[in-house]
XYZ file of C-alpha atoms in Angstrom:
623
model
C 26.189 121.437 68.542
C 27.741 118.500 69.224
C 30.840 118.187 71.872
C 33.624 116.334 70.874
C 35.755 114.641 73.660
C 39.298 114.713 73.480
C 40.208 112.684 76.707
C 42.263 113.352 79.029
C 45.421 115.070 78.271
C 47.977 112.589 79.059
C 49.831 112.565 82.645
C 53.556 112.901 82.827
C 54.385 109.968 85.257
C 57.222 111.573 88.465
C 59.907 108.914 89.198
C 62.044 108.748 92.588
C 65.290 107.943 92.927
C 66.013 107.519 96.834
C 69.030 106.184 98.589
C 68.712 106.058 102.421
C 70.401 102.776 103.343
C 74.448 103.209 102.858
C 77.033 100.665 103.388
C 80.816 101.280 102.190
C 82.813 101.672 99.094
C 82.755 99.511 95.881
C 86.417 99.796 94.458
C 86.491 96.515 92.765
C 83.247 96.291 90.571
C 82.299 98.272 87.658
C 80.065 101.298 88.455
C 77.102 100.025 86.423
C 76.697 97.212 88.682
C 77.375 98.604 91.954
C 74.754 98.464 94.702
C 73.024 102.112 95.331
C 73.867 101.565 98.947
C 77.631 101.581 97.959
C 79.829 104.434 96.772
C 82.366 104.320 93.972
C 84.314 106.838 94.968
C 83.853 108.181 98.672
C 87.481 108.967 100.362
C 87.383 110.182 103.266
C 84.073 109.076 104.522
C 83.210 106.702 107.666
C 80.239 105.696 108.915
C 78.081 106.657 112.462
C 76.460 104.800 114.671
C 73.360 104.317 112.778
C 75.735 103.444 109.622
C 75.263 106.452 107.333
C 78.265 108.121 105.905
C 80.098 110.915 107.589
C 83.087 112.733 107.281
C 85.991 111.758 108.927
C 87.717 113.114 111.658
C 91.276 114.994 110.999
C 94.613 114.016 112.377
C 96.633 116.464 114.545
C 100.438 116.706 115.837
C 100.875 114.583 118.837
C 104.974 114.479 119.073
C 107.695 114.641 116.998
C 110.923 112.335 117.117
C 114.472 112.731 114.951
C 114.168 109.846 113.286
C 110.924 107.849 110.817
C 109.347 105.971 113.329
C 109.624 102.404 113.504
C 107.845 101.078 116.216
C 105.576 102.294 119.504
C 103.944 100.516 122.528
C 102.399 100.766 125.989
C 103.609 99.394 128.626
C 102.411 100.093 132.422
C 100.896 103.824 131.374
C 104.148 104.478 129.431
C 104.682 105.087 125.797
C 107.874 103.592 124.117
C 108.671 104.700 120.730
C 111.079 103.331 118.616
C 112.269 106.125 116.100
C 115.323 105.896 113.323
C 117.893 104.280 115.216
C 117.139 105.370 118.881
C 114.820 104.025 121.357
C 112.598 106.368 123.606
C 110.206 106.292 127.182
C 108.075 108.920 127.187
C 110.236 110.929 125.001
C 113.580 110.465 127.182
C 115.953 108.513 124.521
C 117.090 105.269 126.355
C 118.572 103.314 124.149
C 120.335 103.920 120.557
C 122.248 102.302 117.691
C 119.213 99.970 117.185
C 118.390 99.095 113.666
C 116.180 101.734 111.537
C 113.324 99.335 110.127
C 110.012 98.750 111.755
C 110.359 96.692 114.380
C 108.028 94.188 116.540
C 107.238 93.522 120.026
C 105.561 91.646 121.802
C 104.271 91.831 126.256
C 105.389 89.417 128.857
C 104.540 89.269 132.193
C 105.625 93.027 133.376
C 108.239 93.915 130.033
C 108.166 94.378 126.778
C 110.583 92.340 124.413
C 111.179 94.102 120.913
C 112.599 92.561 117.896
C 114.071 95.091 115.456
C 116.352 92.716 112.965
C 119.581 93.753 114.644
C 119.600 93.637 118.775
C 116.705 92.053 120.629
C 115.827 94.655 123.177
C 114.118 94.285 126.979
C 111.943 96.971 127.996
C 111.111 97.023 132.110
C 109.208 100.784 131.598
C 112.052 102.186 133.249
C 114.794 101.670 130.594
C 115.414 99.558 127.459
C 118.806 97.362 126.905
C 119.487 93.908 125.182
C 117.564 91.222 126.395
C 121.265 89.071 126.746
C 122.231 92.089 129.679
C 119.251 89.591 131.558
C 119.861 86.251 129.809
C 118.794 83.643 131.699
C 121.747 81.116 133.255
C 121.079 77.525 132.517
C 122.395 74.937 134.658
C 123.304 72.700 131.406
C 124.636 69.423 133.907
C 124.548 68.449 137.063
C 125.813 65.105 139.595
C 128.617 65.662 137.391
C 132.057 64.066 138.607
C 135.101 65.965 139.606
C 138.461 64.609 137.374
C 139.648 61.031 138.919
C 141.856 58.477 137.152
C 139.359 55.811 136.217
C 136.397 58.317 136.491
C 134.244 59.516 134.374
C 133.174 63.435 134.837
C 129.933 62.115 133.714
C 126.496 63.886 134.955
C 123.179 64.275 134.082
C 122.107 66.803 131.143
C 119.848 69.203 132.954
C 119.436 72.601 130.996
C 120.217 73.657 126.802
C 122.648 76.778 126.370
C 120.844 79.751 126.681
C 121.205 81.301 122.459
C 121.163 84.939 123.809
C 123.650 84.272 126.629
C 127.342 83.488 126.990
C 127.224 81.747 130.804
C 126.391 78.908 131.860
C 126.602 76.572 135.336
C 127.413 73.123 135.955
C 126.975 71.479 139.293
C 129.528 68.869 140.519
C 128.527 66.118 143.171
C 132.031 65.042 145.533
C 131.561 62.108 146.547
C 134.041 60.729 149.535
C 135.837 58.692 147.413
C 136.769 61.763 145.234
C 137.154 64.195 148.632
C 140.885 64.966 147.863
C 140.332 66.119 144.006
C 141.012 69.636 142.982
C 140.326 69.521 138.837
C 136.974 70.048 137.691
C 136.205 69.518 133.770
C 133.411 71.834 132.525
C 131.181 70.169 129.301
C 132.613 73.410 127.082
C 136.315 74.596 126.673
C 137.806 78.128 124.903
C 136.263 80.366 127.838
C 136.145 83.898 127.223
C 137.960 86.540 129.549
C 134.641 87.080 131.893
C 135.634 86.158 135.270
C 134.712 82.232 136.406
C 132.395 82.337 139.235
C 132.058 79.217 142.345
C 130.067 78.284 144.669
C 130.509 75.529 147.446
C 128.460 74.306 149.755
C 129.234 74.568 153.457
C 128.659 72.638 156.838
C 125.919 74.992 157.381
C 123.737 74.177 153.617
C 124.912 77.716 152.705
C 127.228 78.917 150.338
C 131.113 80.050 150.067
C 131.320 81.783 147.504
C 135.563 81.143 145.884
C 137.530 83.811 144.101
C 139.459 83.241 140.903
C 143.391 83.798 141.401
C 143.232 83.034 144.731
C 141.058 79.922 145.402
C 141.073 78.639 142.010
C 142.765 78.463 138.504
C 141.052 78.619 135.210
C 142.487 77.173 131.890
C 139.981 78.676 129.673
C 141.824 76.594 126.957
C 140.700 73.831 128.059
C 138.042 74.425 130.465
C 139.668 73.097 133.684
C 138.894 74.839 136.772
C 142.031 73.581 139.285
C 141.121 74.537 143.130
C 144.014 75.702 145.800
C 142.609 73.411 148.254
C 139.948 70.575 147.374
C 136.573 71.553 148.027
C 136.036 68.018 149.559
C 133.084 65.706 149.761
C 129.675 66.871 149.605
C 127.813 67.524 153.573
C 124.604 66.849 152.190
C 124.911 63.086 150.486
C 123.808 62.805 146.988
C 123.302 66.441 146.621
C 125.632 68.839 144.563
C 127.776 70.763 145.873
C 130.324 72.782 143.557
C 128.508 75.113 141.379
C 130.799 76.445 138.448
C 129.191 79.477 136.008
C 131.453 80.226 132.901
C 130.848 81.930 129.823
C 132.273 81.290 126.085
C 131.758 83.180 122.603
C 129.165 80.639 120.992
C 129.606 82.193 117.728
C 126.642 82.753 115.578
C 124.121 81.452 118.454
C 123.701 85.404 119.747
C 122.309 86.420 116.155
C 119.867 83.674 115.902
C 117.967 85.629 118.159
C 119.093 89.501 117.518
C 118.697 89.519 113.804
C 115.153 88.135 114.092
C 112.082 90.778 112.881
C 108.506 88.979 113.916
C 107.452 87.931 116.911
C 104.123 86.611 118.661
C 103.717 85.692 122.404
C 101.970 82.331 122.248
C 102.007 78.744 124.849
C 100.043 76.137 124.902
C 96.099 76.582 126.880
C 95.756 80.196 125.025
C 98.236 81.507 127.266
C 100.967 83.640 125.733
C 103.463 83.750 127.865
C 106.279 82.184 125.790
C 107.985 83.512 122.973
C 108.483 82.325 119.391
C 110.771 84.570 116.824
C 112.216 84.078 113.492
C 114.045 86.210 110.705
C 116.857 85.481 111.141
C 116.890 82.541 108.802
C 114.070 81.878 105.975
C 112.209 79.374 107.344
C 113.828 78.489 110.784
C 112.067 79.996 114.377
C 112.974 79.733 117.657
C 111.013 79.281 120.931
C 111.659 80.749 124.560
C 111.000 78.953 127.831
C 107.633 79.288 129.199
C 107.578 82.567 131.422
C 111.738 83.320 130.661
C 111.646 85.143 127.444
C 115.580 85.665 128.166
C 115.868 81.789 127.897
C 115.951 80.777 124.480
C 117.102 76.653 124.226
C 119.398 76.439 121.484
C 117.445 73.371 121.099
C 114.242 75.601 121.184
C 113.889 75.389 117.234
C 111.723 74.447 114.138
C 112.820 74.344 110.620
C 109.079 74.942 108.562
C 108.333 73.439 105.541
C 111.387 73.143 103.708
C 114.670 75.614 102.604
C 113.152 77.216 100.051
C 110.737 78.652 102.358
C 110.337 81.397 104.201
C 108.190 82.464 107.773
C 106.146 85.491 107.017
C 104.281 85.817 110.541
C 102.310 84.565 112.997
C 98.367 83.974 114.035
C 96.679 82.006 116.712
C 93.651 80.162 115.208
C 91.436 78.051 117.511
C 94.528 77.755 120.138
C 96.955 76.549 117.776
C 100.242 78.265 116.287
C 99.811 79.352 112.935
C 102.727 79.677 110.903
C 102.642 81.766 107.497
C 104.817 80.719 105.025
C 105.779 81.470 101.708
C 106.361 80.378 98.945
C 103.218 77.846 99.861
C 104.185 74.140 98.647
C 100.961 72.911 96.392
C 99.216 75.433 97.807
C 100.043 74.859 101.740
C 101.128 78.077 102.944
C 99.782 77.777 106.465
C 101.686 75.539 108.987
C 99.726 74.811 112.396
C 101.654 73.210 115.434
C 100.531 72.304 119.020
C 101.872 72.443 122.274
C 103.574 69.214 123.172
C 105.522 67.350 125.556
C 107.822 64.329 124.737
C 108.757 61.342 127.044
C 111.931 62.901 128.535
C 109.519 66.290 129.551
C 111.047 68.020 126.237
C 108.493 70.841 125.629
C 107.926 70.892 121.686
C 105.197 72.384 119.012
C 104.921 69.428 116.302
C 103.020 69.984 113.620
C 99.441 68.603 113.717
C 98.405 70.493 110.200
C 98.634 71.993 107.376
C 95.750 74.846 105.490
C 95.898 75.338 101.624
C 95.036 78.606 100.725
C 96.491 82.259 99.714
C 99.933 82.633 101.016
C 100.292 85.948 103.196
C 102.780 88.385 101.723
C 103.014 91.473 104.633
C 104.722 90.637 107.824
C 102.725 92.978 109.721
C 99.875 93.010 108.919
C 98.545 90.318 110.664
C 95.752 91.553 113.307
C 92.985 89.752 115.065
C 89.532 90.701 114.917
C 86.558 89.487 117.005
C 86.494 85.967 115.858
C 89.366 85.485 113.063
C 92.368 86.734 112.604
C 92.973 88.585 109.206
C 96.165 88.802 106.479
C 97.325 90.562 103.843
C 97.608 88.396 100.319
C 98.131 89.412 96.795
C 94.535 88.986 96.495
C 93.518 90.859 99.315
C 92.582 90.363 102.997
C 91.731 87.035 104.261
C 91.060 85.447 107.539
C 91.622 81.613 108.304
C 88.064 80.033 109.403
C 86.185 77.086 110.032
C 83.421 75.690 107.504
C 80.023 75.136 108.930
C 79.845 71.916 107.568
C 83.031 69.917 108.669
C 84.317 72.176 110.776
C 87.937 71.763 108.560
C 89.838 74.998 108.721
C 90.193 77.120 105.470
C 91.218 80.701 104.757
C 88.737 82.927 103.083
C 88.650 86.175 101.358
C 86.922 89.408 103.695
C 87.718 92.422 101.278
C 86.320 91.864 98.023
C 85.458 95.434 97.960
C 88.993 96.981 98.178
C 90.814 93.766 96.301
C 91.003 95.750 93.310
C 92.610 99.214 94.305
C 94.862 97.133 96.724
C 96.160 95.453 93.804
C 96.320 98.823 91.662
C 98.620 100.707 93.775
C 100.777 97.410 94.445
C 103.406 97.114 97.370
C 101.261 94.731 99.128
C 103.776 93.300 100.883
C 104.919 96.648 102.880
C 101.713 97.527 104.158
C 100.952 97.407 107.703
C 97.918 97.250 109.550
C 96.525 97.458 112.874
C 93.089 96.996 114.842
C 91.210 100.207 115.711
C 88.047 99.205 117.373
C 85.766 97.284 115.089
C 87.965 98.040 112.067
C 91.251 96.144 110.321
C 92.991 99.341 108.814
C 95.325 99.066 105.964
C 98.036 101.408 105.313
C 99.241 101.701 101.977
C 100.911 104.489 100.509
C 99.144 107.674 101.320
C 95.722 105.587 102.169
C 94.399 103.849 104.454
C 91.641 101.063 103.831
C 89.131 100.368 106.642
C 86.989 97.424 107.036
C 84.409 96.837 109.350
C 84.162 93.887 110.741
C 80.701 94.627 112.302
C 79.358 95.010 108.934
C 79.188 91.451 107.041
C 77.886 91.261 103.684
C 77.090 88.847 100.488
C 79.182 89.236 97.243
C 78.805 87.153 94.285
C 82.087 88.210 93.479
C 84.079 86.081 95.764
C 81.506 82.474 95.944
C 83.740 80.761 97.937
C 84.456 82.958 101.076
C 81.177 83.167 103.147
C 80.810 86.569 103.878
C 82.838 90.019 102.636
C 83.523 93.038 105.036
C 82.146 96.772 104.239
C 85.261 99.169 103.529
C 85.932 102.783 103.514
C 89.248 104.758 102.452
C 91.002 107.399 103.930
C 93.384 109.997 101.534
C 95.927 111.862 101.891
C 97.591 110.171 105.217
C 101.328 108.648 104.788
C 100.980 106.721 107.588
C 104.313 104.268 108.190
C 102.549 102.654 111.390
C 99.505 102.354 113.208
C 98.273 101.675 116.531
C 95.204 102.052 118.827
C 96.103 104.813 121.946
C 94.637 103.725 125.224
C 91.711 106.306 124.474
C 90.481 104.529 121.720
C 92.131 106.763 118.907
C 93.757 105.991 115.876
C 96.987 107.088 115.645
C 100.181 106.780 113.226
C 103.934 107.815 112.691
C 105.513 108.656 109.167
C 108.872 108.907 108.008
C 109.108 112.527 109.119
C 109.072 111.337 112.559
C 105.696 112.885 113.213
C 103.732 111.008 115.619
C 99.456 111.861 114.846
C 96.369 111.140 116.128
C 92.728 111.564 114.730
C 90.902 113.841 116.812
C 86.975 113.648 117.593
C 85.587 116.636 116.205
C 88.376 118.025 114.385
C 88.121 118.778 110.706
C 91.155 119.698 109.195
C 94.998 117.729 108.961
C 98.383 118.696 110.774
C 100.522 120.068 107.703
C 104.141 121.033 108.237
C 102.380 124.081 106.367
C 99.667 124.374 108.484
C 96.202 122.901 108.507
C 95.051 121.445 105.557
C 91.304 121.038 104.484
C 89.990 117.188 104.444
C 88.134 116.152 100.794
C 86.127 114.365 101.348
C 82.661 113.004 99.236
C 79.923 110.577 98.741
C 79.574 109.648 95.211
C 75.921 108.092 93.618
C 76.179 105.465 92.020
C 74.921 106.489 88.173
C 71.191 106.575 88.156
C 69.943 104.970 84.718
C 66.297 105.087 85.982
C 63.366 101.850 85.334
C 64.442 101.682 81.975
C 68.371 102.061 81.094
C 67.681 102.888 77.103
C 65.037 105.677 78.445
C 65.662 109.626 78.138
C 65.554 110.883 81.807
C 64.969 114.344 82.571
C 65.905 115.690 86.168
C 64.225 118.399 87.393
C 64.549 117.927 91.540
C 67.341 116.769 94.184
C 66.993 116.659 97.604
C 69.677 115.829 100.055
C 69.251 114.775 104.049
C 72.647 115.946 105.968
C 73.454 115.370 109.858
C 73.577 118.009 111.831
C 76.918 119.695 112.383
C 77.720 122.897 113.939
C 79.911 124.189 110.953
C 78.418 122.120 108.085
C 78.864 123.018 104.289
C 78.314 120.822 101.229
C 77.739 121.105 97.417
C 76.041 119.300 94.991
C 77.947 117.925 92.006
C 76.480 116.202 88.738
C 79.298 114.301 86.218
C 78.836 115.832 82.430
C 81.387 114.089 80.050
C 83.596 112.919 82.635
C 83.677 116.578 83.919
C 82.338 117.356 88.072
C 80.218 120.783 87.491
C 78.333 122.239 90.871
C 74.931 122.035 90.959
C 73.919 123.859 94.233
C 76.018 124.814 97.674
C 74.072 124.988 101.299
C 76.260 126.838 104.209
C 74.535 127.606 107.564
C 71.340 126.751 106.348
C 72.713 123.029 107.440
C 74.891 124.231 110.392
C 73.518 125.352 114.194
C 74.555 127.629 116.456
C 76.899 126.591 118.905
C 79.249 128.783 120.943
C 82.240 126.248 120.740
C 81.960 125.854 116.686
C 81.240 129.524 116.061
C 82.319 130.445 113.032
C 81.124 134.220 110.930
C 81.239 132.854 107.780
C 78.928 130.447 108.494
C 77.071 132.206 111.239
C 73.737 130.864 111.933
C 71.330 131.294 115.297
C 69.371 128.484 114.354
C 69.684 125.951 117.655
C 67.972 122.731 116.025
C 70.358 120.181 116.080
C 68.721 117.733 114.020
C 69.228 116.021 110.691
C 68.733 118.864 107.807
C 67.087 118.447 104.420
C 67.580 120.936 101.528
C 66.672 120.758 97.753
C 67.506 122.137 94.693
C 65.911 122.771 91.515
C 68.270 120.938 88.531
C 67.785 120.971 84.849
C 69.303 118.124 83.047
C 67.487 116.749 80.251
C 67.438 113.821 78.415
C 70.805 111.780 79.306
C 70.680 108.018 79.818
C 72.050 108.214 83.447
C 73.444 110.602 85.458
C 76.129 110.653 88.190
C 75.745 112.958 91.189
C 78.206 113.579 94.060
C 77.751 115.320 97.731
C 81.244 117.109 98.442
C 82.649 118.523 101.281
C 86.213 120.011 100.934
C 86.212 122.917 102.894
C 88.478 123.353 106.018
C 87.074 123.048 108.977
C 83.609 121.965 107.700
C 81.959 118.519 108.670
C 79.563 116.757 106.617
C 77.258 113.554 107.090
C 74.550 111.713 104.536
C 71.519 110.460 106.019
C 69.302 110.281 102.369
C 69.375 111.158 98.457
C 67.292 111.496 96.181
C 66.012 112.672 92.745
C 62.621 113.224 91.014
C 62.537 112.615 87.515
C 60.723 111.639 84.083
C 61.216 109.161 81.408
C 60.339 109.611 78.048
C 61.339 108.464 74.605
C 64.141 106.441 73.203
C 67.775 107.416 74.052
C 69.720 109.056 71.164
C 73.090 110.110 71.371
C-alpha cells in the first residue's frame, strides 16, 4: 500500500526578548517609543560601576537643628550650618537673628562669607559675626591740606567708601607754610557718635597717637577736627603726616550689601578671590576688592541689562563672568564681562558679550560639572557651551529625559541643586533628579543641543538642600531641621516613625515583539540580579493598567554573610556572584506586555544585570 507523506508538522518558531544594556529613565517620551535600554518608570534606582541598575542606598539621621535648614559648609574640617534664624559651628550656635531663607556662601582665602538676604555674615571657623565688625578702612584722600585762608584743603582721591563700613581715614600733608594750623576739614560732615581717632607722625617716623577731648575737638556737624596745639609741619617732606579715621551713617549703603542673596567668588586669571553679590536690587551687583572681601567700593558696581531686569546667578564659562538674567531682552539672558583695568588703575568687569538662549529661573541651582556649568530653565537643564564649528558660545539643553516631569510637578524656580560626584542632582519637591554627566547620549528629541545626559529619580526624599560631605556622600536638610546622609549599604530611610522601606523598581519598556499587530504568547522570564547579601525581588506583569505578581525569589538570590544575616532570608550559600532565576508565565495572546522587577521590602537590596522573555507569535491581534 501506498504511503502518503504528510510533511513535516510545522515548527512553532521561540522568540527572545533580552535587555542587558541599561541606561537611565525616559520621563519625557511616550512609552511606545522608548529605548529598551531605558526605563519608564524606575524611582529609586542608580546605576554601578559597570552601569546596570541598582537600588539605591537609604538616607539616615545625621543631626538635628531647631530650625529648617537654610544653609551648610566646610570650612578648615568644620561644619557650619545655617538653620531657621541661628547660625551654628559644629553644632555650638554662634550667631542668631539671621534671616530664615536659604542662604549662600561663598570661600576666601581662610573664611567663609555668607549671604542670607538680611546681614552679610564672616565666618573665621571659630565664630560667625557681620562681615562690617571687620570692614575694611579706606584711606578715601590723602596730601590733603590742613584749613588756611587762601588754601585749598585739596588732596588726592586715594580709596572709595567702604559700602559695609562706617569709617574712613584721610591723610593730611603740613607743609611749613601751614606749621601753625590747628583745623582740619574731613571730605564728609554729620559724623556719628563713634569716637574720632589721630595719628601724627613724630621726629622718630613713628606715631603719636591724639585723644579726643583732650588733644582735639570734633564738630561732627561739620566735620572739623580743631587740635589743642598744631600738629606742625611734616618731619618727613612731602610725606603725610596727620592721619584722621571717622565714621558717619551712610544711609542705605550698609544694605546694598546685607540684603543681597547670591554670591560667587570670581577675579580675573580663574582666580576667585574677589567677591561679586547682588539681591539687593533687581538687576544691580556689587564687586569686592581683590583679596578684601570686607572692602566693597561703593563705586564697585554694575547695573545689567536694563531696570526691568533682574540677576538670577552666577557661572564662570571659559574664564569669564557669567551673569544670568531674567527677563532675557530678545532672547539675551546671559551677560558675560571681563576683568579690566582703566587708565587711572580703576579695576572694572565691562561687558565683552552677550549669549541668547533659555533664561535660568532657580537661583541655586547653578553647579559646575566637569567641563560646563549647568542651570535650571523652564525647559529643563542646560549648560552654556562652545560649538565645534565657530567656537561661538551657546547654551544647550542636557536633560531631555527628565524635561517633562520637571515641568509636570512645576516650581522650577525653587529647586536647588548641587554636585555629587559625577552627578547634577535636582531637588524638587519630594524627588530628586540625577544626571550623569559621565553618561552622554543622542536624542532626536532635542536636535539642537549636541548631546543629552542619562537621568535617574529618587522618591520619597523632601530634601530643602544638598551638598557633597567631605566623604563623598550625599547629604541634605529639610524643613524639619533634620540633617541626612545616604549611607553605603544601607537599605531603608530615617522616619520620625522609624525606618521606612525604599520602593524601588525597574520597569520594561512594553514588549510588542517583531511584529506589533501579532498575538504573543509568553510562556518564560528569566531575570539576572547582582549579588546582595539580603536580596529579594518580584516579578510584576501590567494587565489593564493593573501591576499583578508574577513570581517572588528570596535567598535563592541572597548569600550568606555574617554582617547581613538575616532568618527570614537565611541562606548558607557563599557565592557572591551575579544570580539568574526564571519563572514559568502564562500570558497568551496580548499585543504587548509590560513587565516590572520590584523591590520594596525593608532592608532588601536589589540590582539588574539582564531580562528577558521567550515567546511566540501567531495570528492576527483581536481585541
Amino acid at each position: 500500500m501506498k504511503q502518503i507523506d504528510f510533511g513535516d508538522a510545522p515548527t512553532i518558531r521561540k522568540n527572545v526578548f533580552l535587555v542587558d544594556a541599561f541606561r537611565g529613565v525616559d520621563l519625557s517620551s511616550a512609552p511606545s517609543s522608548i529605548d529598551n535600554s531605558r526605563s519608564p518608570d524606575a524611582p529609586n534606582m542608580i546605576a554601578d560601576l559597570l552601569g546596570k541598575p541598582i537600588k539605591r542606598n537609604g538616607f539616615g539621621l545625621v543631626t538635628k537643628y531647631p530650625g529648617r535648614i537654610n544653609g551648610r559648609w566646610e570650612l578648615d574640617g568644620h561644619e557650619i550650618i545655617h538653620a531657621g534664624t541661628k547660625f551654628y559651628i559644629d553644632g555650638t550656635q554662634c550667631w542668631a537673628g539671621g534671616n530664615d531663607e536659604k542662604s549662600v556662601g561663598q570661600i576666601i582665602g581662610t573664611n567663609l562669607y555668607i549671604f542670607d538676604g538680611l546681614c552679610a555674615l564672616k565666618c573665621d571657623g571659630n565664630d560667625i559675626y557681620p562681615i562690617s565688625y571687620d570692614a575694611y578702612v579706606p584711606t578715601v584722600t590723602i596730601s590733603r591740606n590742613p584749613i588756611a585762608e587762601n588754601i585749598m584743603a585739596g588732596g588726592t582721591a586715594f580709596e572709595d567708601v567702604n559700602l559695609i563700613g562706617r569709617k574712613w581715614t584721610e591723610r593730611f600733608t603740613v607743609t611749613e607754610a601751614l606749621a601753625a594750623a590747628t583745623q582740619f576739614q574731613l571730605s564728609f560732615a554729620n559724623l556719628d557718635n563713634n569716637p574720632v581717632t589721630v595719628l601724627v607722625l613724630n621726629q622718630n617716623g613713628g606715631f603719636d597717637e591724639k585723644k579726643e577731648g583732650t588733644d582735639f575737638s570734633v564738630n561732627r556737624e561739620t566735620g572739623i577736627i580743631t587740635f589743642t596745639v598744631a600738629p606742625g609741619k611734616t618731619p618727613l617732606t612731602g610725606e603725610d603726616n596727620v592721619y584722621i579715621t571717622a565714621s558717619r551713617d551712610w544711609g542705605d549703603y550698609p544694605d546694598r550689601i546685607n540684603l543681597c542673596n547670591k554670591a560667587i567668588a570670581y577675579n580675573s586669571a580663574g582666580t576667585q578671590n574677589r567677591l561679586f553679590v547682588s539681591g539687593s536690587g533687581k538687576n544691580t551687583d556689587y564687586f569686592s576688592m581683590a583679596d578684601k572681601p570686607e572692602y566693597f567700593p561703593d563705586l564697585n558696581y554694575s547695573a545689567i541689562g536694563n531696570e526691568n531686569n533682574r540677576i538670577i546667578g552666577y557661572s564662570v564659562v571659559k574664564g569669564l563672568l557669567a551673569t544670568h538674567i531674567a527677563p532675557a531682552d530678545d532672547g539675551r539672558s546671559i551677560i558675560m564681562r571681563k576683568y579690566s583695568l582703566t587708565e587711572d588703575k580703576r579695576e572694572t568687569f565691562p561687558v565683552t558679550d552677550v549669549l541668547q538662549g533659555e533664561e535660568a529661573v532657580s537661583p541655586r541651582s547653578f553647579v559646575y560639572m566637569e567641563t560646563e556649568p549647568l542651570f535650571l530653565t523652564e525647559r529643563g537643564v542646560y549648560a552654556v557651551t562652545a560649538a565645534t564649528v565657530d567656537g561661538a558660545m551657546y547654551t544647550q539643553n542636557r536633560s531631555y529625559y527628565i524635561n517633562e516631569a520637571l515641568k509636570e510637578k512645576g516650581g522650577i524656580a525653587e529647586c536647588e541643586a548641587a554636585r555629587w560626584q559625577k552627578y547634577y542632582v535636582i531637588a524638587q519637591g519630594d524627588r530628586l533628579y540625577l544626571l550623569d554627566t559621565s553618561q552622554k547620549s543622542y536624542s532626536r528629541g532635542e536636535p539642537y543641543s549636541s548631546y543629552q545626559y542619562e537621568c535617574y529619580l529618587w522618591t520619597g526624599i523632601n530634601a530643602r538642600i544638598l551638598w557633597e560631605d567631605g566623604s563623598g556622600n550625599l547629604c541634605f536638610g529639610d524643613e524639619k531641621g533634620n540633617i541626612c546622609k545616604f549611607i553605603p549599604g544601607v537599605y531603608h530611610d530615617y522616619s520620625e516613625d522609624g525606618n521606612k522601606a525604599i520602593v524601588a523598581y525597574w520597569t520594561i519598556p512594553d514588549m510588542d515583539g517583531n511584529l506589533f499587530w501579532r498575538n504573543k504568547t509568553i510562556r518564560t522570564a528569566a531575570i539576572q540580579a547582582a549579588p546582595f547579601p539580603q536580596n529579594k525581588l518580584r516579578l510584576e506583569y501590567k494587565k489593564n493598567g493593573v501591576w499583578t505578581t508574577l513570581k517572588e525569589w528570596g535567598s535563592k538570590l541572597g548569600f550568606f554573610q555574617w554582617s547581613a544575616l538575616s532568618w527570614s532570608n537565611f541562606t548558607w550559600h557563599a557565592n557572591a556572584e551575579h544570580k539568574t532565576v526564571t519563572a514559568k508565565i502564562k500570558i497568551k495572546k496580548v499585543d504587548k506586555a509590560g513587565f516590572r522587577v520590584v523591590c520594596d521590602e525593608i532592608d532588601k537590596a536589589f540590582g539588574l544585570y539582564a531580562f528577558s522573555l521567550e515567546y511566540v507569535e501567531s495570528g492576527r491581534y483581536k481585541k
